[in-house]
mmCIF file of C-alpha atoms in Angstrom:
data_model
loop_
_atom_site.group_PDB
_atom_site.id
_atom_site.type_symbol
_atom_site.label_atom_id
_atom_site.label_comp_id
_atom_site.label_asym_id
_atom_site.label_seq_id
_atom_site.Cartn_x
_atom_site.Cartn_y
_atom_site.Cartn_z
ATOM 1 C CA UNK A 67 -48.963 112.165 -62.109
ATOM 2 C CA UNK A 68 -47.431 115.830 -62.992
ATOM 3 C CA UNK A 69 -45.308 117.279 -59.788
ATOM 4 C CA UNK A 70 -44.136 119.725 -61.517
ATOM 5 C CA UNK A 71 -46.814 121.961 -59.661
ATOM 6 C CA UNK A 72 -44.774 121.694 -56.316
ATOM 7 C CA UNK A 73 -41.381 122.709 -58.075
ATOM 8 C CA UNK A 74 -42.178 126.080 -58.154
ATOM 9 C CA UNK A 75 -40.592 128.768 -55.536
ATOM 10 C CA UNK A 76 -42.483 129.311 -52.729
ATOM 11 C CA UNK A 77 -46.195 130.381 -53.012
ATOM 12 C CA UNK A 78 -47.172 133.596 -51.578
ATOM 13 C CA UNK A 79 -49.034 133.364 -48.386
ATOM 14 C CA UNK A 80 -52.379 132.024 -48.675
ATOM 15 C CA UNK A 81 -55.626 131.380 -46.920
ATOM 16 C CA UNK A 82 -54.710 128.120 -44.602
ATOM 17 C CA UNK A 83 -56.147 125.053 -46.356
ATOM 18 C CA UNK A 84 -57.914 122.327 -44.987
ATOM 19 C CA UNK A 85 -55.380 119.994 -42.846
ATOM 20 C CA UNK A 86 -55.761 116.271 -42.033
ATOM 21 C CA UNK A 87 -53.906 114.386 -39.616
ATOM 22 C CA UNK A 88 -52.732 110.855 -39.757
ATOM 23 C CA UNK A 89 -51.541 109.497 -36.410
ATOM 24 C CA UNK A 90 -49.760 106.380 -36.542
ATOM 25 C CA UNK A 91 -50.016 103.725 -33.651
ATOM 26 C CA UNK A 92 -49.876 100.514 -35.042
ATOM 27 C CA UNK A 93 -46.124 99.761 -34.340
ATOM 28 C CA UNK A 94 -45.764 96.012 -31.913
ATOM 29 C CA UNK A 95 -43.395 98.687 -29.567
ATOM 30 C CA UNK A 96 -40.639 95.889 -29.591
ATOM 31 C CA UNK A 97 -38.346 98.055 -27.793
ATOM 32 C CA UNK A 98 -40.396 98.784 -24.781
ATOM 33 C CA UNK A 99 -39.950 95.418 -22.514
ATOM 34 C CA UNK A 100 -43.471 94.153 -22.732
ATOM 35 C CA UNK A 101 -45.020 97.658 -22.310
ATOM 36 C CA UNK A 102 -47.599 98.618 -24.890
ATOM 37 C CA UNK A 103 -46.714 102.065 -25.345
ATOM 38 C CA UNK A 104 -50.061 103.071 -27.525
ATOM 39 C CA UNK A 105 -51.514 102.498 -24.186
ATOM 40 C CA UNK A 106 -49.214 103.262 -21.387
ATOM 41 C CA UNK A 107 -50.266 105.416 -18.854
ATOM 42 C CA UNK A 108 -48.580 109.057 -18.812
ATOM 43 C CA UNK A 109 -50.195 111.791 -16.692
ATOM 44 C CA UNK A 110 -52.648 109.837 -15.638
ATOM 45 C CA UNK A 111 -54.078 108.480 -19.373
ATOM 46 C CA UNK A 112 -52.931 106.432 -21.848
ATOM 47 C CA UNK A 113 -50.753 107.902 -24.042
ATOM 48 C CA UNK A 114 -52.579 107.849 -27.236
ATOM 49 C CA UNK A 115 -55.101 109.731 -25.890
ATOM 50 C CA UNK A 116 -52.738 112.658 -25.165
ATOM 51 C CA UNK A 117 -50.926 112.464 -28.454
ATOM 52 C CA UNK A 118 -54.604 112.839 -30.236
ATOM 53 C CA UNK A 119 -55.523 115.632 -28.157
ATOM 54 C CA UNK A 120 -53.078 117.939 -28.874
ATOM 55 C CA UNK A 121 -54.327 117.936 -32.614
ATOM 56 C CA UNK A 122 -57.743 118.108 -31.133
ATOM 57 C CA UNK A 123 -56.816 121.409 -29.492
ATOM 58 C CA UNK A 124 -55.389 122.948 -32.774
ATOM 59 C CA UNK A 125 -57.249 125.161 -34.635
ATOM 60 C CA UNK A 126 -55.325 124.578 -37.549
ATOM 61 C CA UNK A 127 -56.319 120.897 -37.877
ATOM 62 C CA UNK A 128 -59.568 119.902 -39.686
ATOM 63 C CA UNK A 129 -59.917 116.357 -39.105
ATOM 64 C CA UNK A 130 -58.158 112.691 -37.375
ATOM 65 C CA UNK A 131 -57.584 109.471 -38.361
ATOM 66 C CA UNK A 132 -55.762 107.437 -35.942
ATOM 67 C CA UNK A 133 -54.203 104.063 -37.305
ATOM 68 C CA UNK A 134 -53.420 101.475 -35.090
ATOM 69 C CA UNK A 135 -53.615 97.576 -34.341
ATOM 70 C CA UNK A 136 -56.737 95.806 -34.648
ATOM 71 C CA UNK A 137 -57.104 94.800 -31.395
ATOM 72 C CA UNK A 138 -56.967 98.630 -29.909
ATOM 73 C CA UNK A 139 -59.391 100.027 -32.212
ATOM 74 C CA UNK A 140 -62.117 99.676 -29.866
ATOM 75 C CA UNK A 141 -60.270 100.850 -26.775
ATOM 76 C CA UNK A 142 -58.937 104.036 -29.143
ATOM 77 C CA UNK A 143 -62.303 104.647 -30.179
ATOM 78 C CA UNK A 144 -63.878 104.808 -26.741
ATOM 79 C CA UNK A 145 -61.021 107.532 -25.759
ATOM 80 C CA UNK A 146 -61.430 109.802 -28.572
ATOM 81 C CA UNK A 147 -65.468 109.435 -28.126
ATOM 82 C CA UNK A 148 -65.810 113.197 -27.204
ATOM 83 C CA UNK A 149 -63.051 114.448 -29.780
ATOM 84 C CA UNK A 150 -65.009 115.591 -32.500
ATOM 85 C CA UNK A 151 -62.148 115.937 -35.061
ATOM 86 C CA UNK A 152 -61.426 112.172 -35.004
ATOM 87 C CA UNK A 153 -62.955 110.927 -38.205
ATOM 88 C CA UNK A 154 -61.926 107.404 -37.924
ATOM 89 C CA UNK A 155 -60.005 104.730 -36.150
ATOM 90 C CA UNK A 156 -58.484 102.163 -38.736
ATOM 91 C CA UNK A 157 -56.230 99.111 -38.871
ATOM 92 C CA UNK A 158 -52.759 99.705 -39.755
ATOM 93 C CA UNK A 159 -50.561 97.505 -42.168
ATOM 94 C CA UNK A 160 -47.547 95.458 -42.087
ATOM 95 C CA UNK A 161 -45.239 98.457 -42.189
ATOM 96 C CA UNK A 162 -45.430 102.031 -41.257
ATOM 97 C CA UNK A 163 -45.468 103.210 -44.804
ATOM 98 C CA UNK A 164 -48.875 100.482 -45.327
ATOM 99 C CA UNK A 165 -50.368 102.229 -42.351
ATOM 100 C CA UNK A 166 -49.672 106.106 -43.235
ATOM 101 C CA UNK A 167 -51.521 105.048 -46.561
ATOM 102 C CA UNK A 168 -54.474 103.415 -44.651
ATOM 103 C CA UNK A 169 -54.580 106.755 -42.923
ATOM 104 C CA UNK A 170 -54.519 108.801 -46.098
ATOM 105 C CA UNK A 171 -57.326 106.614 -47.442
ATOM 106 C CA UNK A 172 -59.595 107.120 -44.708
ATOM 107 C CA UNK A 173 -58.949 111.245 -44.793
ATOM 108 C CA UNK A 174 -61.756 113.536 -45.914
ATOM 109 C CA UNK A 175 -61.802 114.074 -50.089
ATOM 110 C CA UNK A 176 -61.967 117.863 -49.382
ATOM 111 C CA UNK A 177 -58.400 117.882 -47.292
ATOM 112 C CA UNK A 178 -55.352 119.650 -49.108
ATOM 113 C CA UNK A 179 -52.989 119.133 -46.520
ATOM 114 C CA UNK A 180 -51.842 116.197 -44.758
ATOM 115 C CA UNK A 181 -50.171 115.787 -41.589
ATOM 116 C CA UNK A 182 -48.369 112.553 -40.325
ATOM 117 C CA UNK A 183 -47.556 112.313 -36.767
ATOM 118 C CA UNK A 184 -46.045 109.252 -34.641
ATOM 119 C CA UNK A 185 -48.341 108.199 -31.845
ATOM 120 C CA UNK A 186 -45.664 107.764 -29.509
ATOM 121 C CA UNK A 187 -45.106 111.591 -29.468
ATOM 122 C CA UNK A 188 -47.606 112.333 -26.750
ATOM 123 C CA UNK A 189 -45.812 115.909 -25.839
ATOM 124 C CA UNK A 190 -46.279 117.738 -29.075
ATOM 125 C CA UNK A 191 -47.871 121.006 -28.391
ATOM 126 C CA UNK A 192 -50.142 122.692 -30.492
ATOM 127 C CA UNK A 193 -47.669 125.776 -31.308
ATOM 128 C CA UNK A 194 -45.346 123.498 -33.044
ATOM 129 C CA UNK A 195 -48.559 121.643 -35.013
ATOM 130 C CA UNK A 196 -49.732 124.665 -35.895
ATOM 131 C CA UNK A 197 -46.012 125.743 -37.019
ATOM 132 C CA UNK A 198 -45.818 123.167 -39.289
ATOM 133 C CA UNK A 199 -48.881 123.182 -41.234
ATOM 134 C CA UNK A 200 -48.737 126.967 -41.757
ATOM 135 C CA UNK A 201 -45.285 126.206 -43.408
ATOM 136 C CA UNK A 202 -46.625 123.729 -45.494
ATOM 137 C CA UNK A 203 -49.576 125.346 -46.567
ATOM 138 C CA UNK A 204 -46.875 128.054 -47.838
ATOM 139 C CA UNK A 205 -44.230 125.802 -49.233
ATOM 140 C CA UNK A 206 -46.173 122.250 -49.704
ATOM 141 C CA UNK A 207 -43.652 120.330 -47.212
ATOM 142 C CA UNK A 208 -42.848 120.917 -44.016
ATOM 143 C CA UNK A 209 -41.275 119.518 -40.921
ATOM 144 C CA UNK A 210 -40.320 120.207 -37.310
ATOM 145 C CA UNK A 211 -36.646 120.186 -36.424
ATOM 146 C CA UNK A 212 -34.099 120.769 -33.534
ATOM 147 C CA UNK A 213 -30.265 121.307 -33.508
ATOM 148 C CA UNK A 214 -28.165 118.233 -32.963
ATOM 149 C CA UNK A 215 -26.050 118.366 -29.592
ATOM 150 C CA UNK A 216 -24.086 115.725 -30.311
ATOM 151 C CA UNK A 217 -21.180 115.344 -32.624
ATOM 152 C CA UNK A 218 -22.152 112.931 -35.302
ATOM 153 C CA UNK A 219 -19.702 110.130 -36.955
ATOM 154 C CA UNK A 220 -20.395 108.199 -40.207
ATOM 155 C CA UNK A 221 -19.282 104.655 -39.370
ATOM 156 C CA UNK A 222 -18.649 101.911 -41.424
ATOM 157 C CA UNK A 223 -17.227 98.585 -40.571
ATOM 158 C CA UNK A 224 -16.797 99.852 -36.897
ATOM 159 C CA UNK A 225 -14.271 102.611 -38.429
ATOM 160 C CA UNK A 226 -15.133 106.562 -38.551
ATOM 161 C CA UNK A 227 -15.513 107.509 -42.018
ATOM 162 C CA UNK A 228 -16.935 111.066 -41.815
ATOM 163 C CA UNK A 229 -17.337 113.506 -39.246
ATOM 164 C CA UNK A 230 -20.557 116.023 -40.561
ATOM 165 C CA UNK A 231 -20.534 119.311 -39.513
ATOM 166 C CA UNK A 232 -22.867 119.705 -36.642
ATOM 167 C CA UNK A 233 -23.922 123.049 -37.450
ATOM 168 C CA UNK A 234 -25.707 121.945 -40.668
ATOM 169 C CA UNK A 235 -27.616 118.855 -39.017
ATOM 170 C CA UNK A 236 -31.073 118.631 -37.520
ATOM 171 C CA UNK A 237 -33.071 115.669 -35.708
ATOM 172 C CA UNK A 238 -36.430 115.872 -37.622
ATOM 173 C CA UNK A 239 -39.766 115.053 -35.699
ATOM 174 C CA UNK A 240 -43.027 114.730 -36.550
ATOM 175 C CA UNK A 241 -45.762 116.241 -37.379
ATOM 176 C CA UNK A 242 -44.701 116.328 -41.244
ATOM 177 C CA UNK A 243 -47.094 117.877 -43.173
ATOM 178 C CA UNK A 244 -47.520 118.053 -47.397
ATOM 179 C CA UNK A 245 -49.486 119.020 -49.886
ATOM 180 C CA UNK A 246 -51.871 116.211 -49.753
ATOM 181 C CA UNK A 247 -51.310 115.077 -53.837
ATOM 182 C CA UNK A 248 -47.236 115.370 -53.317
ATOM 183 C CA UNK A 249 -47.749 113.073 -50.261
ATOM 184 C CA UNK A 250 -49.600 110.911 -52.422
ATOM 185 C CA UNK A 251 -47.309 110.720 -55.346
ATOM 186 C CA UNK A 252 -44.220 110.374 -53.239
ATOM 187 C CA UNK A 253 -45.707 107.253 -51.174
ATOM 188 C CA UNK A 254 -46.768 105.740 -54.994
ATOM 189 C CA UNK A 255 -43.138 106.434 -56.374
ATOM 190 C CA UNK A 256 -41.507 104.412 -52.971
ATOM 191 C CA UNK A 257 -43.924 101.685 -53.673
ATOM 192 C CA UNK A 258 -43.079 101.155 -57.334
ATOM 193 C CA UNK A 259 -39.453 101.689 -57.110
ATOM 194 C CA UNK A 260 -38.934 99.838 -53.611
ATOM 195 C CA UNK A 261 -36.929 102.531 -52.198
ATOM 196 C CA UNK A 262 -36.378 102.334 -48.201
ATOM 197 C CA UNK A 263 -37.374 105.579 -46.168
ATOM 198 C CA UNK A 264 -37.559 106.027 -42.779
ATOM 199 C CA UNK A 265 -40.054 108.950 -42.738
ATOM 200 C CA UNK A 266 -42.625 110.702 -45.220
ATOM 201 C CA UNK A 267 -39.905 113.668 -45.949
ATOM 202 C CA UNK A 268 -37.516 111.022 -47.251
ATOM 203 C CA UNK A 269 -40.175 110.024 -49.699
ATOM 204 C CA UNK A 270 -40.947 113.467 -50.731
ATOM 205 C CA UNK A 271 -37.333 114.046 -50.931
ATOM 206 C CA UNK A 272 -36.960 110.969 -53.292
ATOM 207 C CA UNK A 273 -39.134 113.062 -56.004
ATOM 208 C CA UNK A 274 -36.049 116.265 -55.865
ATOM 209 C CA UNK A 275 -38.445 118.284 -53.904
ATOM 210 C CA UNK A 276 -37.548 120.255 -50.858
ATOM 211 C CA UNK A 277 -38.716 120.401 -47.429
ATOM 212 C CA UNK A 278 -39.237 123.663 -45.497
ATOM 213 C CA UNK A 279 -37.874 123.312 -41.748
ATOM 214 C CA UNK A 280 -39.395 124.845 -38.839
ATOM 215 C CA UNK A 281 -38.072 125.248 -35.384
ATOM 216 C CA UNK A 282 -39.307 122.112 -33.257
ATOM 217 C CA UNK A 283 -39.455 121.237 -29.315
ATOM 218 C CA UNK A 284 -37.010 119.314 -27.450
ATOM 219 C CA UNK A 285 -39.963 117.886 -25.849
ATOM 220 C CA UNK A 286 -41.542 116.672 -28.781
ATOM 221 C CA UNK A 287 -39.634 113.421 -27.813
ATOM 222 C CA UNK A 288 -40.322 109.856 -29.533
ATOM 223 C CA UNK A 289 -41.288 107.187 -26.560
ATOM 224 C CA UNK A 290 -39.279 104.415 -27.710
ATOM 225 C CA UNK A 291 -38.198 102.843 -24.689
ATOM 226 C CA UNK A 292 -39.101 102.429 -21.066
ATOM 227 C CA UNK A 293 -36.447 105.266 -20.129
ATOM 228 C CA UNK A 294 -38.297 107.373 -22.642
ATOM 229 C CA UNK A 295 -41.710 106.782 -21.195
ATOM 230 C CA UNK A 296 -40.021 108.142 -17.940
ATOM 231 C CA UNK A 297 -38.487 111.112 -19.271
ATOM 232 C CA UNK A 298 -41.913 111.810 -20.693
ATOM 233 C CA UNK A 299 -43.540 111.690 -17.088
ATOM 234 C CA UNK A 300 -41.145 114.118 -15.893
ATOM 235 C CA UNK A 301 -41.342 116.644 -18.461
ATOM 236 C CA UNK A 302 -45.132 116.386 -17.798
ATOM 237 C CA UNK A 303 -44.376 116.808 -14.382
ATOM 238 C CA UNK A 304 -42.359 120.221 -14.859
ATOM 239 C CA UNK A 305 -45.221 121.859 -17.053
ATOM 240 C CA UNK A 306 -47.837 120.667 -13.880
#
């Protein structure tokens, strides 16, 4: 695939293209101490329902695909039955990358922008979603991020090797949004090269592409431990 079309300078403001969202919720939740975080109650409803609703209420989103474990397909389909943007609930793969790939395959053929979001980030706001989609519409690739508060050390063998300038560091969140063709090319490249990536931005960066960073939200936390779930509950109580 010719990826040179993504290397040009930032495009001028364009009409908003159709954006499809892949919500990845197919993990085993190994750090949750036996809690199934996808269905864990949060603010009186399963966490995944709250995550999906954030995208349902965002005008910049056209359709949603949820990727989950096979045993949860029926439950999540029921939970999201009244959310008309949900196009499909599909089974995930053995890795996050494979799950994202399966989700992308389930999006409509007319989708031009693809957003990928962690199902375990239930407090994402429609404002963050809208901001990232519009940035990707202009730049081809975008992600939300927040400033790093702690001093970060590069450690090898238990010894500090380097202390990066904290002013240059950002903690990247999701949704991460890309030109659909660019994201497909990035995933194909990762598969062919066997590269190890931890998010979709990393896959795109391996093609030599730049990712536009926009303002994220400290409340857009990822629930990976029981403590995170408690923090999410407290944040919801503050909003009430």
